[in-house]
Amino acid sequence: MKEQKYHLYLSDDEYRQTIQSLVRLKNNLIAQGRYTDGVDDVLCKVLSAKIRKLKIKYI
């Protein structure tokens, strides 16, 4: 069975908020003494994602 892939298209503001939230979550986990492996993986994927310019047509 194939693993499903998901695509997110974020605006610049949404991209910035996503990174800030992940960094904040990582800092909270570090303060609690818990592992941050999952957050690190997601943060790396978000930071290494390709940036695409999309035109949005409103009807």
PDB file of C-alpha atoms in Angstrom:
ATOM      1  CA  MET A   1       0.000   0.000   0.000  1.00  0.00           C
ATOM      2  CA  LYS A   2       1.364   3.388  -1.008  1.00  0.00           C
ATOM      3  CA  GLU A   3       1.839   6.134   1.522  1.00  0.00           C
ATOM      4  CA  GLN A   4      -0.335   9.152   0.769  1.00  0.00           C
ATOM      5  CA  LYS A   5       1.363  12.456   0.003  1.00  0.00           C
ATOM      6  CA  TYR A   6      -0.082  15.772   1.027  1.00  0.00           C
ATOM      7  CA  HIS A   7       0.627  19.172  -0.500  1.00  0.00           C
ATOM      8  CA  LEU A   8       0.215  22.473   1.292  1.00  0.00           C
ATOM      9  CA  TYR A   9       0.161  25.776  -0.500  1.00  0.00           C
ATOM     10  CA  LEU A  10       0.871  28.543   2.004  1.00  0.00           C
ATOM     11  CA  SER A  11       1.029  32.295   1.616  1.00  0.00           C
ATOM     12  CA  ASP A  12       4.079  34.105   2.936  1.00  0.00           C
ATOM     13  CA  ASP A  13       2.267  34.994   6.157  1.00  0.00           C
ATOM     14  CA  GLU A  14       1.023  31.429   6.700  1.00  0.00           C
ATOM     15  CA  TYR A  15       4.534  30.070   6.028  1.00  0.00           C
ATOM     16  CA  ARG A  16       6.012  32.450   8.617  1.00  0.00           C
ATOM     17  CA  GLN A  17       3.367  31.548  11.208  1.00  0.00           C
ATOM     18  CA  THR A  18       3.930  27.824  10.615  1.00  0.00           C
ATOM     19  CA  ILE A  19       7.664  28.114  11.244  1.00  0.00           C
ATOM     20  CA  GLN A  20       7.145  30.272  14.329  1.00  0.00           C
ATOM     21  CA  SER A  21       4.646  27.773  15.754  1.00  0.00           C
ATOM     22  CA  LEU A  22       6.972  24.818  15.174  1.00  0.00           C
ATOM     23  CA  VAL A  23       9.903  26.625  16.804  1.00  0.00           C
ATOM     24  CA  ARG A  24       7.685  27.596  19.761  1.00  0.00           C
ATOM     25  CA  LEU A  25       6.526  23.966  20.126  1.00  0.00           C
ATOM     26  CA  LYS A  26      10.127  22.749  19.997  1.00  0.00           C
ATOM     27  CA  ASN A  27      11.158  25.236  22.705  1.00  0.00           C
ATOM     28  CA  ASN A  28       8.283  24.089  24.930  1.00  0.00           C
ATOM     29  CA  LEU A  29       9.269  20.441  24.507  1.00  0.00           C
ATOM     30  CA  ILE A  30      12.903  21.247  25.338  1.00  0.00           C
ATOM     31  CA  ALA A  31      11.792  23.115  28.467  1.00  0.00           C
ATOM     32  CA  GLN A  32       9.784  20.040  29.533  1.00  0.00           C
ATOM     33  CA  GLY A  33      12.745  17.756  28.870  1.00  0.00           C
ATOM     34  CA  ARG A  34      10.944  15.787  26.150  1.00  0.00           C
ATOM     35  CA  TYR A  35      12.178  14.592  22.758  1.00  0.00           C
ATOM     36  CA  THR A  36      11.825  16.928  19.779  1.00  0.00           C
ATOM     37  CA  ASP A  37      12.502  14.429  16.980  1.00  0.00           C
ATOM     38  CA  GLY A  38       9.035  14.680  15.410  1.00  0.00           C
ATOM     39  CA  VAL A  39       9.021  18.466  15.436  1.00  0.00           C
ATOM     40  CA  ASP A  40      12.548  18.519  13.981  1.00  0.00           C
ATOM     41  CA  ASP A  41      11.449  16.300  11.077  1.00  0.00           C
ATOM     42  CA  VAL A  42       8.441  18.481  10.246  1.00  0.00           C
ATOM     43  CA  LEU A  43      10.479  21.678  10.605  1.00  0.00           C
ATOM     44  CA  CYS A  44      13.126  20.347   8.194  1.00  0.00           C
ATOM     45  CA  LYS A  45      10.467  19.391   5.656  1.00  0.00           C
ATOM     46  CA  VAL A  46       8.805  22.801   5.835  1.00  0.00           C
ATOM     47  CA  LEU A  47      12.105  24.669   5.525  1.00  0.00           C
ATOM     48  CA  SER A  48      13.349  22.565   2.606  1.00  0.00           C
ATOM     49  CA  ALA A  49      10.097  22.703   0.633  1.00  0.00           C
ATOM     50  CA  LYS A  50      10.091  24.298  -2.801  1.00  0.00           C
ATOM     51  CA  ILE A  51       8.508  27.707  -3.086  1.00  0.00           C
ATOM     52  CA  ARG A  52       5.982  28.059  -5.891  1.00  0.00           C
ATOM     53  CA  LYS A  53       4.283  31.143  -7.146  1.00  0.00           C
ATOM     54  CA  LEU A  54       0.622  30.532  -7.929  1.00  0.00           C
ATOM     55  CA  LYS A  55      -1.838  32.812  -9.594  1.00  0.00           C
ATOM     56  CA  ILE A  56      -5.244  32.810  -7.966  1.00  0.00           C
ATOM     57  CA  LYS A  57      -8.242  33.622 -10.117  1.00  0.00           C
ATOM     58  CA  TYR A  58     -11.332  34.875  -8.392  1.00  0.00           C
ATOM     59  CA  ILE A  59     -14.658  34.267 -10.092  1.00  0.00           C
TER      60      ILE A  59
END
